[in-house]
Short mmCIF file of C-alpha atoms in Angstrom, two decimals:
data_model
loop_
_atom_site.label_atom_id
_atom_site.label_comp_id
_atom_site.label_asym_id
_atom_site.label_seq_id
_atom_site.Cartn_x
_atom_site.Cartn_y
_atom_site.Cartn_z
CA MET L 1011 -6.06 11.10 -21.55
CA ARG L 1012 -5.49 14.75 -22.34
CA LEU L 1013 -5.30 17.15 -19.76
CA SER L 1014 -6.98 19.70 -21.38
CA ARG L 1015 -9.58 17.11 -20.50
CA TYR L 1016 -9.22 15.81 -17.53
CA PHE L 1017 -9.98 17.03 -13.79
CA LEU L 1018 -6.48 18.23 -12.12
CA PRO L 1019 -7.25 20.83 -9.70
CA VAL L 1020 -3.59 21.40 -8.88
CA LEU L 1021 -2.30 24.34 -6.55
CA LYS L 1022 0.59 26.64 -6.76
CA GLU L 1023 1.19 27.59 -3.33
CA ASN L 1024 1.75 24.93 -0.77
CA PRO L 1025 -1.20 24.68 1.80
CA SER L 1026 -1.03 26.30 5.37
CA GLU L 1027 -2.96 22.81 6.55
CA ALA L 1028 -0.24 20.37 5.65
CA GLN L 1029 2.39 19.57 7.87
CA ILE L 1030 4.23 17.16 5.41
CA VAL L 1031 5.62 16.13 2.70
CA SER L 1032 3.23 13.63 1.44
CA HIS L 1033 0.15 15.93 2.23
CA ARG L 1034 1.51 18.58 0.91
CA LEU L 1035 2.36 17.39 -2.29
CA MET L 1036 -0.79 15.35 -2.44
CA LEU L 1037 -3.18 18.86 -2.29
CA ARG L 1038 -0.61 20.58 -4.14
CA ALA L 1039 -0.94 17.93 -7.15
CA GLY L 1040 -4.74 18.10 -6.91
CA MET L 1041 -5.06 14.00 -5.33
CA ILE L 1042 -7.21 14.61 -2.77
CA LYS L 1043 -9.56 17.02 -0.59
CA GLN L 1044 -10.43 17.14 2.82
CA SER L 1045 -13.70 16.63 3.87
CA SER L 1046 -13.65 17.13 7.51
CA ALA L 1047 -10.51 16.02 9.65
CA GLY L 1048 -8.68 13.13 8.66
CA ILE L 1049 -11.16 12.14 5.51
CA TYR L 1050 -11.00 13.03 2.24
CA SER L 1051 -12.48 12.57 -1.24
CA TRP L 1052 -10.50 10.71 -3.71
CA LEU L 1053 -10.21 12.99 -6.91
CA PRO L 1054 -9.23 11.33 -10.06
CA LEU L 1055 -5.51 11.60 -9.98
CA GLY L 1056 -5.52 9.93 -6.22
CA PHE L 1057 -8.26 7.61 -6.92
CA LYS L 1058 -5.93 6.04 -10.18
CA VAL L 1059 -2.87 6.12 -7.89
CA LEU L 1060 -4.59 4.06 -5.68
CA LYS L 1061 -6.61 1.32 -7.39
CA LYS L 1062 -2.79 0.95 -9.02
CA ILE L 1063 -1.25 0.15 -5.31
CA GLU L 1064 -5.15 -2.10 -5.09
CA GLY L 1065 -4.50 -4.34 -8.07
CA ILE L 1066 -0.78 -5.03 -6.83
CA VAL L 1067 -2.06 -5.93 -3.46
CA HIS L 1068 -4.69 -8.21 -5.23
CA GLU L 1069 -2.38 -9.66 -7.86
CA GLU L 1070 0.41 -10.53 -5.08
CA GLN L 1071 -2.31 -11.86 -2.57
CA MET L 1072 -3.86 -14.29 -5.11
CA ARG L 1073 -0.46 -15.54 -6.47
CA ALA L 1074 -0.07 -16.35 -2.31
CA GLY L 1075 -3.22 -18.50 -2.73
CA HIS L 1076 -5.74 -16.28 -0.80
CA ILE L 1077 -9.10 -16.03 -1.48
CA PRO L 1078 -10.43 -12.51 -2.03
CA LEU L 1079 -14.27 -11.22 -0.48
CA LEU L 1080 -15.96 -8.14 0.95
CA MET L 1081 -17.38 -7.93 4.06
CA SER L 1082 -20.02 -4.40 5.31
CA THR L 1083 -18.30 -1.97 6.76
CA MET L 1084 -21.56 -1.87 8.94
CA GLN L 1085 -21.00 -4.52 12.21
CA PRO L 1086 -23.52 -5.19 15.10
CA ALA L 1087 -22.40 -4.74 17.87
CA GLU L 1088 -22.58 -7.86 19.21
CA LEU L 1089 -20.19 -10.02 17.84
CA TRP L 1090 -17.75 -7.56 19.38
CA LYS L 1091 -19.34 -8.31 22.75
CA GLU L 1092 -18.66 -12.29 22.17
CA SER L 1093 -14.96 -12.08 21.23
CA GLY L 1094 -14.69 -9.96 24.48
CA ARG L 1095 -13.27 -6.74 22.65
CA TYR L 1096 -16.41 -4.30 21.91
CA ASP L 1097 -15.43 -2.53 25.75
CA ASP L 1098 -11.47 -2.99 25.26
CA TYR L 1099 -11.14 -1.00 21.95
CA GLY L 1100 -11.54 2.22 23.01
CA GLN L 1101 -13.12 5.51 21.46
CA GLU L 1102 -11.39 4.66 18.46
CA MET L 1103 -14.02 2.86 17.02
CA LEU L 1104 -17.48 4.57 16.16
CA ARG L 1105 -20.28 3.10 17.91
CA ILE L 1106 -23.78 3.78 16.45
CA ASN L 1107 -27.39 2.97 17.24
CA ASP L 1108 -29.58 1.86 14.41
CA ARG L 1109 -33.20 3.06 13.45
CA HIS L 1110 -34.25 -0.31 15.77
CA ASP L 1111 -31.75 0.73 19.07
CA ARG L 1112 -29.38 -1.84 17.83
CA ASP L 1113 -25.94 -1.76 18.82
CA MET L 1114 -23.74 -1.09 15.51
CA LEU L 1115 -20.09 -0.04 14.56
CA PHE L 1116 -18.12 0.82 11.52
CA GLY L 1117 -15.83 -1.34 11.49
CA PRO L 1118 -11.89 -0.45 12.84
CA THR L 1119 -11.10 -4.00 11.60
CA ASN L 1120 -12.80 -7.80 11.06
CA GLU L 1121 -11.60 -10.41 13.12
CA GLU L 1122 -15.01 -11.09 14.52
CA MET L 1123 -16.63 -11.16 11.34
CA ILE L 1124 -14.37 -13.73 9.87
CA THR L 1125 -15.00 -15.81 12.57
CA ASP L 1126 -18.69 -15.53 13.08
CA ILE L 1127 -18.30 -16.35 8.18
CA PHE L 1128 -16.44 -19.45 9.00
CA ARG L 1129 -17.77 -20.76 11.78
CA SER L 1130 -20.94 -20.34 9.89
CA HIS L 1131 -19.84 -22.63 6.57
CA VAL L 1132 -16.86 -25.08 7.97
CA ASN L 1133 -16.89 -27.14 10.14
CA SER L 1134 -14.30 -29.77 9.23
CA TYR L 1135 -10.01 -29.66 9.34
CA LYS L 1136 -10.97 -31.48 5.06
CA ASP L 1137 -11.95 -27.66 4.58
CA LEU L 1138 -8.57 -25.82 5.59
CA PRO L 1139 -6.30 -24.46 5.10
CA LEU L 1140 -8.33 -21.55 4.41
CA THR L 1141 -6.98 -18.07 3.95
CA MET L 1142 -9.36 -15.09 2.97
CA TYR L 1143 -8.98 -10.95 2.45
CA GLN L 1144 -10.29 -8.03 1.16
CA VAL L 1145 -9.93 -4.53 0.43
CA GLN L 1146 -12.17 -2.30 2.59
CA TRP L 1147 -12.72 1.46 3.57
CA LYS L 1148 -12.50 1.38 7.12
CA PHE L 1149 -12.70 4.00 10.45
CA ARG L 1150 -10.96 4.92 13.55
CA ASP L 1151 -12.06 7.72 15.35
CA GLU L 1152 -8.44 9.36 15.62
CA ILE L 1153 -8.13 11.92 18.28
CA ARG L 1154 -5.40 13.76 16.16
CA PRO L 1155 -5.65 13.29 12.83
CA ARG L 1156 -3.03 14.41 10.93
CA PHE L 1157 -0.61 14.00 8.29
CA GLY L 1158 -3.45 13.69 5.46
CA VAL L 1159 -3.60 10.17 4.33
CA MET L 1160 -1.07 9.36 6.68
CA ARG L 1161 -3.17 8.88 9.93
CA GLY L 1162 -6.34 9.62 9.14
CA ARG L 1163 -9.87 8.69 10.42
CA GLU L 1164 -11.15 6.64 7.34
CA PHE L 1165 -8.73 4.68 5.54
CA TYR L 1166 -8.21 2.65 2.57
CA MET L 1167 -7.28 -1.76 3.76
CA LYS L 1168 -6.30 -5.06 3.09
CA ASP L 1169 -6.81 -7.19 5.88
CA GLY L 1170 -6.99 -10.94 5.42
CA TYR L 1171 -7.33 -13.95 7.76
CA ASN L 1172 -6.08 -17.40 7.56
CA PHE L 1173 -7.69 -20.50 9.65
CA ASP L 1174 -5.37 -23.61 10.09
CA LEU L 1175 -5.71 -26.73 11.60
CA SER L 1176 -2.45 -26.37 14.18
CA LYS L 1177 -0.61 -24.14 15.54
CA GLU L 1178 2.76 -24.99 12.75
CA ASP L 1179 -0.08 -24.79 10.11
CA ALA L 1180 -1.29 -21.13 11.25
CA LEU L 1181 2.76 -20.04 11.63
CA HIS L 1182 3.57 -21.28 7.58
CA ALA L 1183 0.18 -19.15 6.93
CA TYR L 1184 2.95 -16.42 8.65
CA ASN L 1185 6.00 -16.95 6.29
CA ARG L 1186 4.00 -16.95 3.27
CA HIS L 1187 2.71 -13.71 3.99
CA LEU L 1188 5.58 -12.03 5.27
CA VAL L 1189 6.63 -13.02 1.76
CA SER L 1190 4.06 -12.24 -0.44
CA TYR L 1191 3.67 -8.43 1.61
CA LEU L 1192 7.90 -8.66 0.39
CA ARG L 1193 7.08 -9.11 -2.54
CA THR L 1194 4.06 -6.25 -2.98
CA TYR L 1195 5.93 -3.93 -1.53
CA GLU L 1196 9.14 -3.65 -4.00
CA ARG L 1197 6.88 -4.15 -6.94
CA MET L 1198 5.73 -0.55 -5.50
CA GLY L 1199 9.45 0.87 -5.90
CA LEU L 1200 9.67 0.82 -1.51
CA GLN L 1201 12.11 -0.94 0.25
CA ALA L 1202 9.52 -1.90 3.78
CA ILE L 1203 11.60 -3.95 6.25
CA PRO L 1204 10.00 -6.35 8.67
CA MET L 1205 10.46 -5.91 11.86
CA ARG L 1206 9.52 -7.01 15.29
CA ALA L 1207 6.68 -4.93 16.73
CA ASP L 1208 3.84 -5.18 19.61
CA GLY L 1209 0.29 -6.66 19.04
CA GLY L 1210 -1.60 -3.99 20.67
CA PRO L 1211 -5.38 -4.44 20.80
CA ILE L 1212 -5.33 -7.13 17.58
CA GLY L 1213 -3.09 -9.55 20.14
CA GLY L 1214 -0.69 -12.50 19.40
CA ASP L 1215 2.64 -13.77 20.22
CA TYR L 1216 4.26 -13.37 16.86
CA THR L 1217 3.90 -9.65 14.55
CA HIS L 1218 5.93 -8.16 12.51
CA GLU L 1219 4.85 -4.22 11.49
CA PHE L 1220 6.77 -3.40 7.93
CA LEU L 1221 8.38 0.24 8.14
CA VAL L 1222 9.10 2.19 5.50
CA LEU L 1223 11.82 4.51 6.60
CA ALA L 1224 11.38 8.05 6.30
CA GLU L 1225 12.09 11.69 8.10
CA THR L 1226 8.19 11.86 8.87
CA GLY L 1227 7.81 8.50 10.24
CA GLU L 1228 5.66 8.25 13.35
CA SER L 1229 7.94 5.07 14.76
CA GLU L 1230 10.96 5.52 16.17
CA VAL L 1231 13.59 2.43 14.77
CA PHE L 1232 16.57 0.89 15.64
CA TYR L 1233 18.08 -1.76 13.03
CA ASP L 1234 21.20 -2.97 12.07
CA SER L 1235 22.19 -1.64 8.98
CA ALA L 1236 22.64 -4.82 6.40
CA VAL L 1237 18.72 -5.13 6.90
CA THR L 1238 19.02 -2.76 3.81
CA ASP L 1239 20.99 -4.50 1.90
CA LEU L 1240 18.20 -6.75 1.45
CA SER L 1241 15.72 -8.08 -1.86
CA PHE L 1242 13.38 -9.89 -2.81
CA GLY L 1243 14.31 -9.03 -6.46
CA ASP L 1244 12.67 -11.26 -9.11
CA ARG L 1245 12.88 -14.51 -6.82
CA GLU L 1246 10.07 -17.31 -7.43
CA ILE L 1247 8.61 -18.43 -4.46
CA ASP L 1248 6.68 -22.11 -4.59
CA TYR L 1249 4.16 -20.40 -1.67
CA ASP L 1250 3.48 -24.24 -0.57
CA SER L 1251 6.83 -25.44 0.48
CA VAL L 1252 7.37 -24.48 4.15
CA GLU L 1253 10.88 -24.77 3.77
CA GLN L 1254 10.63 -21.52 1.36
CA CYS L 1255 8.88 -19.54 3.07
CA GLN L 1256 10.52 -19.81 6.55
CA GLY L 1257 13.64 -19.57 4.41
CA VAL L 1258 13.16 -16.17 3.54
CA LEU L 1259 11.16 -14.93 6.78
CA GLU L 1260 14.66 -15.86 8.26
CA GLU L 1261 16.42 -14.31 5.95
CA PHE L 1262 14.54 -11.00 6.51
CA THR L 1263 14.17 -11.01 9.70
CA THR L 1264 17.42 -12.88 11.74
CA LYS L 1265 19.23 -9.30 11.38
CA TYR L 1266 18.46 -6.78 14.34
CA ALA L 1267 15.56 -4.40 13.60
CA ARG L 1268 13.23 -3.48 16.16
CA THR L 1269 10.34 -0.96 16.65
CA ASP L 1270 10.77 1.58 20.18
CA GLU L 1271 7.93 -0.87 21.72
CA THR L 1272 9.57 -3.98 21.17
CA HIS L 1273 13.02 -3.00 21.36
CA ASP L 1274 16.19 -4.13 23.23
CA GLU L 1275 18.88 -2.41 23.76
CA ALA L 1276 21.66 -5.24 25.07
CA LEU L 1277 20.71 -7.03 21.43
CA PHE L 1278 21.29 -3.45 19.68
CA ASN L 1279 24.88 -3.02 21.52
CA ASP L 1280 25.68 -6.40 19.87
CA ILE L 1281 25.93 -4.89 16.08
CA PRO L 1282 28.71 -3.74 15.56
CA GLU L 1283 28.55 0.41 15.91
CA ASP L 1284 28.74 1.19 12.41
CA ARG L 1285 25.42 -1.11 11.46
CA ARG L 1286 23.40 0.68 13.84
CA ARG L 1287 21.50 2.82 12.86
CA VAL L 1288 17.94 4.54 14.82
CA ALA L 1289 15.92 6.16 12.41
CA ARG L 1290 11.98 7.07 11.92
CA GLY L 1291 9.72 4.31 10.11
CA ILE L 1292 6.69 4.85 8.80
CA GLU L 1293 4.00 1.60 8.83
CA VAL L 1294 2.52 -0.14 6.24
CA GLY L 1295 1.84 -3.44 7.14
CA GLN L 1296 0.95 -5.46 9.56
CA ILE L 1297 1.38 -9.85 10.22
CA PHE L 1298 -0.20 -11.16 12.88
CA TYR L 1299 -0.40 -14.48 14.65
CA PHE L 1300 -2.90 -14.77 17.31
CA GLY L 1301 -3.64 -18.65 18.19
CA THR L 1302 -7.01 -19.69 19.28
CA LYS L 1303 -7.58 -16.34 20.39
CA TYR L 1304 -11.12 -15.34 18.92
CA SER L 1305 -12.21 -18.98 17.78
CA GLU L 1306 -12.23 -19.99 21.46
CA SER L 1307 -14.23 -17.05 22.50
CA MET L 1308 -16.68 -17.16 19.44
CA GLY L 1309 -16.86 -21.05 19.04
CA ALA L 1310 -15.04 -21.57 14.92
CA THR L 1311 -14.12 -25.18 15.36
CA VAL L 1312 -14.20 -27.76 13.34
CA GLN L 1313 -13.85 -31.60 13.31
CA THR L 1314 -10.34 -33.74 13.39
CA ALA L 1315 -9.80 -36.86 10.97
CA ASP L 1316 -10.42 -38.43 15.07
CA GLY L 1317 -13.68 -36.80 15.34
CA LYS L 1318 -13.20 -34.52 17.72
CA SER L 1319 -13.73 -30.93 18.08
CA THR L 1320 -10.83 -28.52 17.88
CA PRO L 1321 -10.62 -24.67 17.85
CA VAL L 1322 -9.24 -23.43 14.43
CA HIS L 1323 -5.82 -21.54 14.71
CA MET L 1324 -6.21 -17.86 13.50
CA GLY L 1325 -4.07 -14.71 11.62
CA SER L 1326 -4.09 -11.56 10.20
CA HIS L 1327 -2.74 -9.37 8.28
CA GLY L 1328 -2.82 -6.14 6.83
CA ILE L 1329 -1.52 -3.49 4.84
CA GLY L 1330 -2.58 0.41 4.62
CA VAL L 1331 -3.38 0.74 1.10
CA SER L 1332 -4.33 4.43 1.60
CA ARG L 1333 -1.39 5.08 4.17
CA LEU L 1334 1.35 3.60 0.90
CA LEU L 1335 -0.05 6.70 -1.00
CA GLY L 1336 1.61 8.73 0.98
CA ALA L 1337 4.85 6.22 2.13
CA ILE L 1338 5.41 6.20 -1.21
CA ILE L 1339 5.78 9.93 -2.05
CA GLU L 1340 7.34 10.13 1.20
CA ALA L 1341 10.45 8.13 -0.51
CA ASN L 1342 10.14 9.72 -3.84
CA HIS L 1343 10.69 13.22 -3.88
CA ASP L 1344 12.13 16.20 -4.44
CA ASP L 1345 12.00 19.95 -4.50
CA ASN L 1346 9.77 20.06 -7.27
CA GLY L 1347 7.03 17.09 -6.78
CA ILE L 1348 6.11 13.84 -6.58
CA ILE L 1349 8.49 10.72 -8.23
CA TRP L 1350 6.35 8.06 -8.72
CA PRO L 1351 7.84 4.89 -9.06
CA GLU L 1352 6.86 2.70 -12.19
CA GLY L 1353 4.91 0.20 -10.43
CA VAL L 1354 2.42 2.66 -9.38
CA THR L 1355 2.13 5.73 -11.52
CA PRO L 1356 -0.94 7.20 -12.59
CA PHE L 1357 0.38 8.04 -16.00
CA HIS L 1358 3.68 5.92 -17.70
CA CYS L 1359 4.77 8.97 -19.68
CA GLY L 1360 3.72 12.53 -20.40
CA ILE L 1361 3.46 14.10 -23.48
CA VAL L 1362 4.30 18.14 -22.79
CA ASN L 1363 3.48 20.17 -26.38
CA LEU L 1364 5.72 23.14 -26.73
CA LYS L 1365 3.69 24.68 -29.20
CA GLN L 1366 0.20 23.99 -29.28
CA GLY L 1367 -1.28 24.65 -32.66
CA ASP L 1368 1.79 24.48 -34.70
CA GLU L 1369 0.02 21.80 -37.29
CA ALA L 1370 4.22 19.40 -36.68
CA ALA L 1371 4.37 19.68 -33.22
CA ASP L 1372 0.31 18.88 -33.03
CA ALA L 1373 1.04 16.34 -35.16
CA ALA L 1374 3.44 14.97 -33.84
CA CYS L 1375 2.09 14.81 -30.29
CA ASN L 1376 -0.82 12.64 -31.83
CA ASP L 1377 0.72 10.05 -33.18
CA LEU L 1378 2.86 9.72 -29.95
CA TYR L 1379 -0.37 9.77 -28.11
CA LYS L 1380 -1.59 7.04 -30.24
CA ALA L 1381 1.04 4.35 -30.49
CA LEU L 1382 1.83 4.33 -26.79
CA THR L 1383 -2.04 3.99 -26.35
CA ALA L 1384 -1.68 1.40 -28.98
CA ALA L 1385 1.60 -0.20 -27.29
CA GLY L 1386 -1.16 -0.61 -23.88
CA LEU L 1387 0.55 1.93 -22.12
CA ASP L 1388 -1.79 5.13 -20.32
CA PRO L 1389 0.14 8.03 -21.55
CA LEU L 1390 -1.38 11.64 -19.97
CA TYR L 1391 -0.79 14.65 -22.62
CA ASP L 1392 -0.18 18.17 -21.78
CA ASP L 1393 -2.41 19.78 -25.13
CA ARG L 1394 -3.06 22.86 -22.94
CA LYS L 1395 -2.68 26.29 -24.48
CA GLU L 1396 -0.40 27.01 -21.70
CA ARG L 1397 3.42 28.73 -21.66
CA ALA L 1398 6.42 25.73 -21.70
CA GLY L 1399 7.26 26.73 -18.07
CA GLY L 1400 3.84 25.35 -16.88
CA LYS L 1401 3.76 22.38 -18.67
CA PHE L 1402 7.07 21.24 -17.10
CA ALA L 1403 6.29 22.47 -13.78
CA THR L 1404 2.80 20.54 -13.76
CA MET L 1405 4.57 17.61 -14.83
CA ASP L 1406 7.68 17.56 -12.24
CA LEU L 1407 4.91 18.27 -9.83
CA ILE L 1408 2.29 15.50 -10.58
CA GLY L 1409 5.54 12.91 -10.83
CA LEU L 1410 5.17 10.54 -14.08
CA PRO L 1411 8.44 9.27 -14.31
CA TRP L 1412 9.40 9.85 -17.84
CA ARG L 1413 8.33 13.04 -20.37
CA ILE L 1414 8.75 12.83 -23.62
CA THR L 1415 9.04 17.10 -25.07
CA VAL L 1416 7.87 17.69 -28.46
CA GLY L 1417 8.29 21.31 -30.16
CA PRO L 1418 9.31 22.42 -33.72
CA ARG L 1419 12.94 23.03 -33.72
CA GLY L 1420 13.30 19.63 -32.50
CA LEU L 1421 10.82 17.97 -34.86
CA LYS L 1422 13.25 19.91 -38.05
CA ASN L 1423 15.89 17.29 -36.52
CA GLY L 1424 13.18 14.61 -36.19
CA VAL L 1425 13.53 14.07 -32.27
CA VAL L 1426 11.72 14.27 -29.68
CA GLU L 1427 13.77 14.58 -25.90
CA LEU L 1428 13.08 11.70 -23.68
CA THR L 1429 13.56 13.31 -19.74
CA SER L 1430 13.52 11.16 -16.50
CA ARG L 1431 11.81 12.52 -13.53
CA ARG L 1432 14.42 11.09 -11.24
CA SER L 1433 17.13 11.30 -12.85
CA GLY L 1434 16.16 14.81 -14.75
CA GLU L 1435 18.71 13.37 -17.79
CA SER L 1436 17.60 13.85 -21.47
CA GLU L 1437 18.09 12.37 -24.82
CA GLU L 1438 17.17 13.47 -27.79
CA LEU L 1439 15.84 10.20 -30.12
CA ALA L 1440 13.37 9.83 -33.05
CA PRO L 1441 10.16 9.29 -32.67
CA GLU L 1442 9.47 6.16 -33.27
CA ALA L 1443 12.93 5.16 -30.65
CA ALA L 1444 11.21 7.56 -27.92
CA VAL L 1445 7.73 5.26 -28.04
CA ALA L 1446 10.31 1.87 -28.26
CA LYS L 1447 12.59 2.67 -25.03
CA ILE L 1448 9.03 3.89 -22.58
CA VAL L 1449 7.36 0.38 -24.03
CA GLU L 1450 10.60 -1.31 -23.04
CA ILE L 1451 11.02 -0.06 -19.79
CA TYR L 1452 6.98 -0.74 -18.46
CA GLN L 1453 7.77 -4.65 -19.65
CA ASN L 1454 10.06 -4.82 -16.52
CA HIS L 1455 7.37 -2.82 -14.96
CA PRO L 1456 3.90 -4.24 -15.88
CA SER L 1457 1.26 -2.03 -14.41
CA PRO L 1458 -1.81 -4.38 -12.44
CA GLN L 1459 -3.98 -5.71 -14.61
CA GLY L 1460 -7.37 -4.11 -14.95
CA PHE L 1461 -5.42 -0.83 -13.70
#
């Protein structure tokens, strides 16, 4: 993409309404625009990152054997009355009456809806196990929406639901989700720690939240510092293997890590003092096993091999896709702007022309742009007639991981400058060598297919 043809309304000044780094930088980088309290339009740069995050979520869910679908955002209230949650959910639920005076709601979550789909079409144990998921806009009428996309009223979320014949099978689904989430977050350049949590209005005997450590986190967290040494890495997991999934869960959850809601001071004090940590965390996902809570109340049963009818065991699993974008920025920024991890960057690298209109510089930039594009990458070429300082400031603000700087002086020596946004280190390379290095970097950080 040529920046002269792109829509990137960057701001030079910090917006007064932004209280945290991610909100401030998303507004300054022209990623979002508030339409009303807690509700945002996603401008091209923000939308591009949002789709990268969504693509990684889809790939890792399907790798784990989960089936995508899309449910309606508007839900009939009778499903929630049937489950008993309609009155319990409180004022966060946006309740609506349609023109026929039917009670409707804008879905804050989809346990009732997916259970109704299941009970309408599945009646035999032979169709189990089954896990379906979606990525969809949701609405919760927060009393005090704040911090930009971190606590908005409208948000983009992946929610998945498993249906199993027994508790043992459902707990394998729980463990399988924990594994897939660890892989998902690491692909985004994040370390998200699974922490024992409270079930809240969704309920459930087993639940873990995934939290990214950040000073602006809403939750106080208590953990053994040894958990930050854990990494999923590039290991391959057989998601059908109960033993492998259970092994990963035990590896990542045996060290103490809890939110303030489930914190146990006595257990925490058993940790060696030099490893005890108290910090803030941003929740970016949660997994639940809640047994037959919904299947019993809503009649989601299957016939077993001996001809008996039994309610299925269920769980739900959520990832805050739009919230993740804010969390990534909170964990990856400096005074100059965002620093995108390679896995989610909106453009793979930036090309800065120091002297737009110079024949040699223009030709070299065009050749770099074509070579990177031919290699399957997506560069952003700053071809504006703007001073060099302004171009560098824009590139630092929007946070592309790599920048190739092209100028007449370097070209006389046959080189361009390749700069890492994260380290700030630069090296002079022949244009072909700079392209080759960028291509090699992204072979280790592939973008999700289609994005």
